[in-house]
Short mmCIF file of C-alpha atoms in Angstrom, two decimals:
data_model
loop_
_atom_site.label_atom_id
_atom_site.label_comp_id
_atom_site.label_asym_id
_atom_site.label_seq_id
_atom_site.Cartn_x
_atom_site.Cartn_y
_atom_site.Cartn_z
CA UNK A 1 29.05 -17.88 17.13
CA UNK A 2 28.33 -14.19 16.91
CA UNK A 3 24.74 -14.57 17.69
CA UNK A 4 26.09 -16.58 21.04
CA UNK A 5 28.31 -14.05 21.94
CA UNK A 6 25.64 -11.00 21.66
CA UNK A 7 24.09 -12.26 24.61
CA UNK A 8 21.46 -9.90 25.35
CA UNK A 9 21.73 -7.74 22.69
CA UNK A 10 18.79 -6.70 20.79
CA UNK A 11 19.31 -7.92 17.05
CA UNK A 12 18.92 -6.10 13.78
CA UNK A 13 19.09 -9.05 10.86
CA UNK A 14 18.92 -8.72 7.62
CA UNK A 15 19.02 -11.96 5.06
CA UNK A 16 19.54 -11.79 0.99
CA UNK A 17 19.12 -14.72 -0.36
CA UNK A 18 18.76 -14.39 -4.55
CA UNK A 19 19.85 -16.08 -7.45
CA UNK A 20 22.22 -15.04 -9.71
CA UNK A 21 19.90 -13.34 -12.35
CA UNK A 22 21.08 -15.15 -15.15
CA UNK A 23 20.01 -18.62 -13.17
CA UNK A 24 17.26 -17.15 -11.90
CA UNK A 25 14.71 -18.65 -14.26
CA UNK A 26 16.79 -21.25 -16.15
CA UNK A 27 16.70 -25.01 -16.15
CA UNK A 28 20.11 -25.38 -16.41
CA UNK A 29 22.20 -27.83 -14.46
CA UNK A 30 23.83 -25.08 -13.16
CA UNK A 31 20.60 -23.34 -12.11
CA UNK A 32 18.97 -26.53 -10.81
CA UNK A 33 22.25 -26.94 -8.33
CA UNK A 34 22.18 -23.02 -7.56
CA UNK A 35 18.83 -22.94 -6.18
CA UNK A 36 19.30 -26.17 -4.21
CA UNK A 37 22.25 -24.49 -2.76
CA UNK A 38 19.68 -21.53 -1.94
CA UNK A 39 17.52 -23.20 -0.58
CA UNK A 40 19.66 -25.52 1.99
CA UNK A 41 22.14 -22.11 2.81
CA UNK A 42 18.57 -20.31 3.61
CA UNK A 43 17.12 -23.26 5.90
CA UNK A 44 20.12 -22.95 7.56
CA UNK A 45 19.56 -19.35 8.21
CA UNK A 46 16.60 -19.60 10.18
CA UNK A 47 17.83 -22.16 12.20
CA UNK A 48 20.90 -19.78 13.50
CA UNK A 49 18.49 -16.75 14.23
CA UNK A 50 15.07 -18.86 15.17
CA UNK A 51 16.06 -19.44 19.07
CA UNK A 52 17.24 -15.82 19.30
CA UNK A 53 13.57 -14.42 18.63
CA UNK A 54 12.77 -12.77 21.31
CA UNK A 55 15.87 -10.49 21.12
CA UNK A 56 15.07 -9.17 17.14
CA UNK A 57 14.74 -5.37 17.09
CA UNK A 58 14.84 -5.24 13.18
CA UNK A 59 13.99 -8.40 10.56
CA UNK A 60 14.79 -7.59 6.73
CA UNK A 61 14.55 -10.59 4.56
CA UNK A 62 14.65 -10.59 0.38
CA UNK A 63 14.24 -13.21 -1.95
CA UNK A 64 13.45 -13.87 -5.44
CA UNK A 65 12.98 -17.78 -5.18
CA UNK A 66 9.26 -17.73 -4.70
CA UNK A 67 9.05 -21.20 -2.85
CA UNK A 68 11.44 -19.70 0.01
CA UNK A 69 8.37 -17.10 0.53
CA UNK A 70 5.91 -19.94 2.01
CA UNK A 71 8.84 -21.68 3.75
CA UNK A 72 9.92 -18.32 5.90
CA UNK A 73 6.52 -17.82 6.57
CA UNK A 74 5.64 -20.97 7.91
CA UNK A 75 8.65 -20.73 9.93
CA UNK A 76 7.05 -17.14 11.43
CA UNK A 77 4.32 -19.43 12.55
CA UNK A 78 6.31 -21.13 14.89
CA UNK A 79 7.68 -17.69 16.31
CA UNK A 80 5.85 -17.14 19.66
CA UNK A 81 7.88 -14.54 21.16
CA UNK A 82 9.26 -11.80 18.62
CA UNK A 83 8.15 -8.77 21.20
CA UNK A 84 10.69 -6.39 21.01
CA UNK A 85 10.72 -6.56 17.27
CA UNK A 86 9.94 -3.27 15.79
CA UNK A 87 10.85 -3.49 12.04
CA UNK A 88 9.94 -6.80 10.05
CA UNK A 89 9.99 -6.87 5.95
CA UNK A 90 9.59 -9.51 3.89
CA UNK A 91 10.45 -9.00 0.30
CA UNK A 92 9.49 -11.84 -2.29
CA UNK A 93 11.35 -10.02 -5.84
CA UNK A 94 10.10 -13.11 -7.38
CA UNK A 95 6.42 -12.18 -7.16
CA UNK A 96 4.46 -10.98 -9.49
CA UNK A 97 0.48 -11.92 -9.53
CA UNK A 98 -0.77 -14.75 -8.02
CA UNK A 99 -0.71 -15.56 -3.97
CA UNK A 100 -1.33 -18.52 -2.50
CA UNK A 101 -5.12 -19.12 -0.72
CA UNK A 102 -3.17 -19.79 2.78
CA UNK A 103 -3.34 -17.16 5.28
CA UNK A 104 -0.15 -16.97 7.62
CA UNK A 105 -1.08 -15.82 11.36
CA UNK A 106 2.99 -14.68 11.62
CA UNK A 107 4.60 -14.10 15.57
CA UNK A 108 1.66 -15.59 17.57
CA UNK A 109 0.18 -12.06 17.37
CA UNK A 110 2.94 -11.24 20.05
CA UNK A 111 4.26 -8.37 17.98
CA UNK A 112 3.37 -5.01 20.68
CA UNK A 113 6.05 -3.04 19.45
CA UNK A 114 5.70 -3.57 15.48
CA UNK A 115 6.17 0.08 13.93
CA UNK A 116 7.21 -0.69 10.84
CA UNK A 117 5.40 -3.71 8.08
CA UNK A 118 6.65 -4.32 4.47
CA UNK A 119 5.19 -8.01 3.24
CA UNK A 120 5.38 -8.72 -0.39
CA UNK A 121 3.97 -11.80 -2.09
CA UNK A 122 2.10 -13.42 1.10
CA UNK A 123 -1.24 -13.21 2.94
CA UNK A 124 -0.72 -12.33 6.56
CA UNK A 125 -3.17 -12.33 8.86
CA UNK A 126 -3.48 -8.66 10.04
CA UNK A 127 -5.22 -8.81 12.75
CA UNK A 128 -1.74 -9.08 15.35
CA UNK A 129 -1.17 -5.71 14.21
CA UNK A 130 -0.45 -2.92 17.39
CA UNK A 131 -1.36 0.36 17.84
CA UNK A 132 2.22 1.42 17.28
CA UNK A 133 2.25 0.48 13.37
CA UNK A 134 3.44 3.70 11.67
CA UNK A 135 4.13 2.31 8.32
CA UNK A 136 2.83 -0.77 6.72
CA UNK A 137 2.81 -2.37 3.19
CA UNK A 138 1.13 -4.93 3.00
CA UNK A 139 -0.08 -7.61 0.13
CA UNK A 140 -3.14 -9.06 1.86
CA UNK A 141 -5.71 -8.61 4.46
CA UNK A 142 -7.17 -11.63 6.25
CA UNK A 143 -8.97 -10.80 8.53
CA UNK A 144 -8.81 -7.27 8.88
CA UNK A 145 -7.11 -5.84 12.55
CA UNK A 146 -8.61 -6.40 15.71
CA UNK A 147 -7.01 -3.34 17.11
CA UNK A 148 -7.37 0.57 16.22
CA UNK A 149 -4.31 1.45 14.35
CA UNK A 150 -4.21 5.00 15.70
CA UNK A 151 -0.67 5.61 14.78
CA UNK A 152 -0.54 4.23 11.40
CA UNK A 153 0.53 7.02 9.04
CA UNK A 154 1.81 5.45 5.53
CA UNK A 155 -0.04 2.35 3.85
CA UNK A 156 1.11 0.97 1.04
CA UNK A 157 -1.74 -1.91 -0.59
CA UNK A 158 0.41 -3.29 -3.18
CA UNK A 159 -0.04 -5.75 -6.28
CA UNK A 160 -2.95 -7.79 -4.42
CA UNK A 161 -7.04 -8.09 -4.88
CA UNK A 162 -9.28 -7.10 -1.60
CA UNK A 163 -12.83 -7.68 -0.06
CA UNK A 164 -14.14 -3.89 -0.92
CA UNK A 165 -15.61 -4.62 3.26
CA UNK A 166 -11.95 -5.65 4.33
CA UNK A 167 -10.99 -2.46 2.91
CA UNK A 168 -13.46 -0.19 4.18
CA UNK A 169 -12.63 -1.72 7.92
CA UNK A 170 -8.89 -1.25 7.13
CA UNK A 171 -9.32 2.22 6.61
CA UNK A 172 -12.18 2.63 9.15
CA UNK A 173 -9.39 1.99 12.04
CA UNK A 174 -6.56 3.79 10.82
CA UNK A 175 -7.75 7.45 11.09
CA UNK A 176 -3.72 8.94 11.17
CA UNK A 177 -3.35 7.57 7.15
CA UNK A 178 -1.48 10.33 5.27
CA UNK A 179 0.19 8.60 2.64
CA UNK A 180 -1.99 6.16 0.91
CA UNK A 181 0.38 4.36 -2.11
CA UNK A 182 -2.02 2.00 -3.72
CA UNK A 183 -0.40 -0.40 -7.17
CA UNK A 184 -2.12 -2.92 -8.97
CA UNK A 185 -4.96 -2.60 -6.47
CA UNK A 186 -7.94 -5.13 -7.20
CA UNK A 187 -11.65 -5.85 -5.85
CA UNK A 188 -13.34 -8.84 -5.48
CA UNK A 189 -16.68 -9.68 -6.07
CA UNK A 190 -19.35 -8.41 -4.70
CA UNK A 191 -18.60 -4.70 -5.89
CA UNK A 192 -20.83 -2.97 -4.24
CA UNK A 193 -20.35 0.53 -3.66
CA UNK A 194 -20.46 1.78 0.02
CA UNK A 195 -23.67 3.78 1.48
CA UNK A 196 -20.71 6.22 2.64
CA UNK A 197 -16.81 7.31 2.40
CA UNK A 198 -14.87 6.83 5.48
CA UNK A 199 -13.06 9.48 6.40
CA UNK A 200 -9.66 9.87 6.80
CA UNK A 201 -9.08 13.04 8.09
CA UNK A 202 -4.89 13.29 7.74
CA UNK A 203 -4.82 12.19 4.46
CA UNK A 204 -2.62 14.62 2.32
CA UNK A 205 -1.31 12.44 -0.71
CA UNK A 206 -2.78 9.89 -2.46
CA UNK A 207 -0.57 7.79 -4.97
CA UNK A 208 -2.68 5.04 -7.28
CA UNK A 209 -1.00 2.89 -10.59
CA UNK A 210 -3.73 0.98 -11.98
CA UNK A 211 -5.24 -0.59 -14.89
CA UNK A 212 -8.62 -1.15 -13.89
CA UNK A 213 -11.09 1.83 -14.41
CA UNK A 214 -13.67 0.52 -12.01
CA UNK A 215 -11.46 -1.04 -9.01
CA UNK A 216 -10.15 2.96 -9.23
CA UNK A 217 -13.31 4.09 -8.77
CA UNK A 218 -14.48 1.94 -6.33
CA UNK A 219 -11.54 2.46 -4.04
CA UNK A 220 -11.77 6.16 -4.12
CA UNK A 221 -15.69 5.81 -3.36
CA UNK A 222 -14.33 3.61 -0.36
CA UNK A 223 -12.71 7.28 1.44
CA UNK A 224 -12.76 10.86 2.06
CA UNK A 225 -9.81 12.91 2.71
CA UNK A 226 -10.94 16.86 3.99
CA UNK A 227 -7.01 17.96 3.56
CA UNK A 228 -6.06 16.11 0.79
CA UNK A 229 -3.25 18.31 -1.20
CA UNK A 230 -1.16 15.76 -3.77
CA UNK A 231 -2.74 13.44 -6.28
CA UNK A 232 -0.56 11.17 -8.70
CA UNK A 233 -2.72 8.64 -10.56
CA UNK A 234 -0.51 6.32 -13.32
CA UNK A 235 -3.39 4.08 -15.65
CA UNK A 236 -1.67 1.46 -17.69
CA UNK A 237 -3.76 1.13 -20.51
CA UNK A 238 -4.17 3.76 -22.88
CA UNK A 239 -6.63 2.42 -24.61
CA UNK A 240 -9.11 2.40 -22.03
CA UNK A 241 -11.73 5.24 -20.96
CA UNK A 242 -10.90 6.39 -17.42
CA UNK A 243 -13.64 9.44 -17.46
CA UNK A 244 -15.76 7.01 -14.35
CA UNK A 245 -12.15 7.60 -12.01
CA UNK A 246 -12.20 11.19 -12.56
CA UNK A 247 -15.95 11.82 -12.11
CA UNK A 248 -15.86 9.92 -8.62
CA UNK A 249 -13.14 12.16 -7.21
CA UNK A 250 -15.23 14.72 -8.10
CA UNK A 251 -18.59 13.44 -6.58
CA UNK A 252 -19.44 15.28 -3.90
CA UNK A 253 -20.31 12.61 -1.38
CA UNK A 254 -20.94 12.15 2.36
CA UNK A 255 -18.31 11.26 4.84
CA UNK A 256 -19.20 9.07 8.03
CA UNK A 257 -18.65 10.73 11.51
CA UNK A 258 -15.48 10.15 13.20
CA UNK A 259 -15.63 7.26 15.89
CA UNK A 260 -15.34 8.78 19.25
CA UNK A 261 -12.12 7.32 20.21
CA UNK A 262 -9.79 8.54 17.30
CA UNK A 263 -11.36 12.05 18.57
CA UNK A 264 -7.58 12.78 20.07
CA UNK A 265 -5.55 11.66 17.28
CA UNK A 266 -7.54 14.06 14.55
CA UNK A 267 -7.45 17.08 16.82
CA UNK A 268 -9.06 19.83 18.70
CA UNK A 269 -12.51 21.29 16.88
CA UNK A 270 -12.06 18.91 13.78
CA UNK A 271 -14.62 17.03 14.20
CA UNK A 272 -17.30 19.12 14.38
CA UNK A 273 -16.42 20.88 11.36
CA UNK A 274 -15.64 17.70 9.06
CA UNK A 275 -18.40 15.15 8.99
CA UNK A 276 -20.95 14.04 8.21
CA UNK A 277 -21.27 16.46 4.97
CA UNK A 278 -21.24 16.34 1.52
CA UNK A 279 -17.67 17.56 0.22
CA UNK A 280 -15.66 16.70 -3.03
CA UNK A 281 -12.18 15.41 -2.18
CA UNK A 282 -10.58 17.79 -4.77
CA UNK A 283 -11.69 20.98 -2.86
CA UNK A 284 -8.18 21.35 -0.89
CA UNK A 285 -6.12 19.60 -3.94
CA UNK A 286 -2.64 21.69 -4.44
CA UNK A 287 -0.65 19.60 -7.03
CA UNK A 288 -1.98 16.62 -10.15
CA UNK A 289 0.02 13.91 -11.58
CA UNK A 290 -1.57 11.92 -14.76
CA UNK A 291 0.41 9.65 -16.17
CA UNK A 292 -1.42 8.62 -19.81
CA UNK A 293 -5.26 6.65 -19.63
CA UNK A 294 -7.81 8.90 -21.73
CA UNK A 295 -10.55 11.18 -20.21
CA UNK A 296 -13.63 12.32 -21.96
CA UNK A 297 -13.42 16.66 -21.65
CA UNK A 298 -17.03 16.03 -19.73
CA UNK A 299 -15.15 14.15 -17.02
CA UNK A 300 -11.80 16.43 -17.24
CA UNK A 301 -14.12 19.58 -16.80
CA UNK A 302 -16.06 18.50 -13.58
CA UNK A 303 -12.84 17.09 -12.60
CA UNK A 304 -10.80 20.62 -12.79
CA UNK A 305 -13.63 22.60 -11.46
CA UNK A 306 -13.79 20.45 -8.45
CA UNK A 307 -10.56 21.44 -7.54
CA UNK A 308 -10.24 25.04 -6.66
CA UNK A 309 -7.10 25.41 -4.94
CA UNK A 310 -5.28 23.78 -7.69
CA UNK A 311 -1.73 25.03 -8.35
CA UNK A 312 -0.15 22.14 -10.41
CA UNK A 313 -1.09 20.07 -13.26
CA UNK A 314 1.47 17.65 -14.80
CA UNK A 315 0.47 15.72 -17.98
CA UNK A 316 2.50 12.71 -19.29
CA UNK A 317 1.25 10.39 -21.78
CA UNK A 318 2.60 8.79 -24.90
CA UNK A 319 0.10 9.56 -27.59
CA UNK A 320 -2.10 12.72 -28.87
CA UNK A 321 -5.12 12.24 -27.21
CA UNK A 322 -7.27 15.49 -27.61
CA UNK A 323 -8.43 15.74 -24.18
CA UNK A 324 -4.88 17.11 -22.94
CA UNK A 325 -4.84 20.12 -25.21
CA UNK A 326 -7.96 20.80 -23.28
CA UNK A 327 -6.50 20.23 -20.37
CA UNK A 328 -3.98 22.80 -21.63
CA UNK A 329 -6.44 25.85 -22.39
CA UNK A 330 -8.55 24.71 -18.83
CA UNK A 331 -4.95 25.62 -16.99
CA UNK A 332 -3.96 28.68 -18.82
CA UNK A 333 -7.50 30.19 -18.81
CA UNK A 334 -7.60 29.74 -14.71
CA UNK A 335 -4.03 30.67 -13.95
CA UNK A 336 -2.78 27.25 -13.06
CA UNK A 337 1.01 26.00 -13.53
CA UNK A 338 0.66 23.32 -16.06
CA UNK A 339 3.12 20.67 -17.91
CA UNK A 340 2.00 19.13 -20.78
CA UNK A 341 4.78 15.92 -21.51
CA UNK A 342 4.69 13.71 -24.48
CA UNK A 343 7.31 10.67 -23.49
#
């Protein structure tokens, strides 16, 4: 009845539907008739809003019932008109690894006015994404966007394995990028490593959890940042030698040249001065985070004296490893504010 009575109004929804956490993942009678309750009371959800599409300003949708994902998707499918709609996030709390193969091509593509993306848990096809996308977080890419994404500033790759070429194409049409959040972050086969970094000449922090030593230096072979001033990387597995991910931010590598028609959004005289050229990404680094994973002193020295500018260093990790008194003596000896943590 409200929905009716809006008339014309443009619509912000949001819908949270989860399961009591206690029922959550139990068989019990009581769980079995909770989530069939769930389920039907959800249904009936997108039924009310469905015919009232074209009038959505803002979408926000959670669940933790990971079956409800594919169903709300598939649903999307059959949106044709969801123009006006400038925020959409779809929140799956129930995910943790694995997606399903399908692909979901979600609004018909008709979403112009799209600033804002937050999918969790699903594959979406990206390539209805607009020029106006300021923000996006995103689990998969399939295929990668048709369009330039000239205004896309934040980018959040999440908990999800990529083509290393999808990747490179991502970033090759979003030149704006400034925050780059990448979690869990995998590659698939082929790994090859790029004949050049694409650059990405507003990037200013970079924010990377990870367990994989090689993905992390893969990715960070994938991109060059000429203003890059924050750096927090989190590796999961102490037991593992992370030296390769510190030597490739280091490398000194070549950037590609700046496609003529981003020329506006980087700025007067930039691009001239930026590419192509060889250039460590560490040169214009202000503030470190390290959160544990072990480092040979070879790969923490090259690492430190690639970044000249340095004014912060924050150590955490949960074991004496000797590298960080190292670490400790490299700071003192050059003048830099340093934090040495043991959790």
């Amino acid at each position: 009845a409200l929905l009716e009575r809006s008339k014309s109004c443009l619509l912000d929804l949001e819908l949270d539907f989860q399961m009591p956490d206690e029922l959550l993942h139990s068989e019990s009678e009581a769980a079995t008739q909770a989530l069939d309750d769930t389920k039907k009371n959800f249904m009936l959800a997108l039924a009310l809003i469905f015919p009232h599409a074209p009038r959505w300003r803002s979408l926000y949708v959670s669940l933790d019932v990971d079956e409800l994902m594919g169903r709300l998707l598939s649903v999307l499918e059959r949106v044709h008109d969801a123009s006006r709609l400038r925020e959409l996030a779809l929140l799956n709390l129930d995910f943790y690894e694995s997606l399903s193969p399908r692909t979901y091509r979600i609004l018909g593509g008709n979403i112009r006015s799209l600033a804002m993306l937050q999918v969790d848990g699903a594959r979406i096809d990206l390539g209805c994404l607009t020029p106006r996308l300021t923000d996006a977080n995103v689990a998969g890419i399939s295929p990668p966007p048709s369009t330039s994404l000239t205004k896309l500033t934040k980018l959040d790759l999440s908990n999800i394995s990529f083509a290393l070429t999808d990747l490179v194409d991502l970033f090759s049409c979003s030149p704006s990028i400034e925050d780059l959040l990448t979690d869990g972050v995998g590659l698939l086969l082929p790994k090859t490593r790029p004949p050049s970094s694409v650059l990405l000449p507003k990037l200013k922090t970079i924010t990377m959890s990870t367990a994989s030593s090689a993905d992390a230096a893969l990715l960070f072979a994938t991109f060059f940042s000429p203003v890059l001033e924050s750096l927090s990387l989190t590796f999961d597995d102490e037991s593992l030698d992370y030296s390769t991910v510190y030597q490739e931010l280091a490398r000194p590598r070549q950037t590609t040249i700046v496609p003529a028609e981003f020329e506006d959004n980087i700025g007067e005289g930039n691009i001239g001065e930026i590419g192509p050229r060889m250039a460590s990404m560490l040169a214009t680094v202000k503030r470190i985070e390290v959160v544990s994973g072990f480092v040979t002193s070879e790969a923490a020295l090259s690492f430190l004296e690639a970044c000249p500018n340095l004014r912060d260093l924050a150590i955490c990790t949960e074991t004496n490893m000797d590298v960080h008194p190292f670490f400790v003596v490299f700071c003192v000896a050059n003048g830099v504010v340093s934090k040495h943590d043991k959790e």
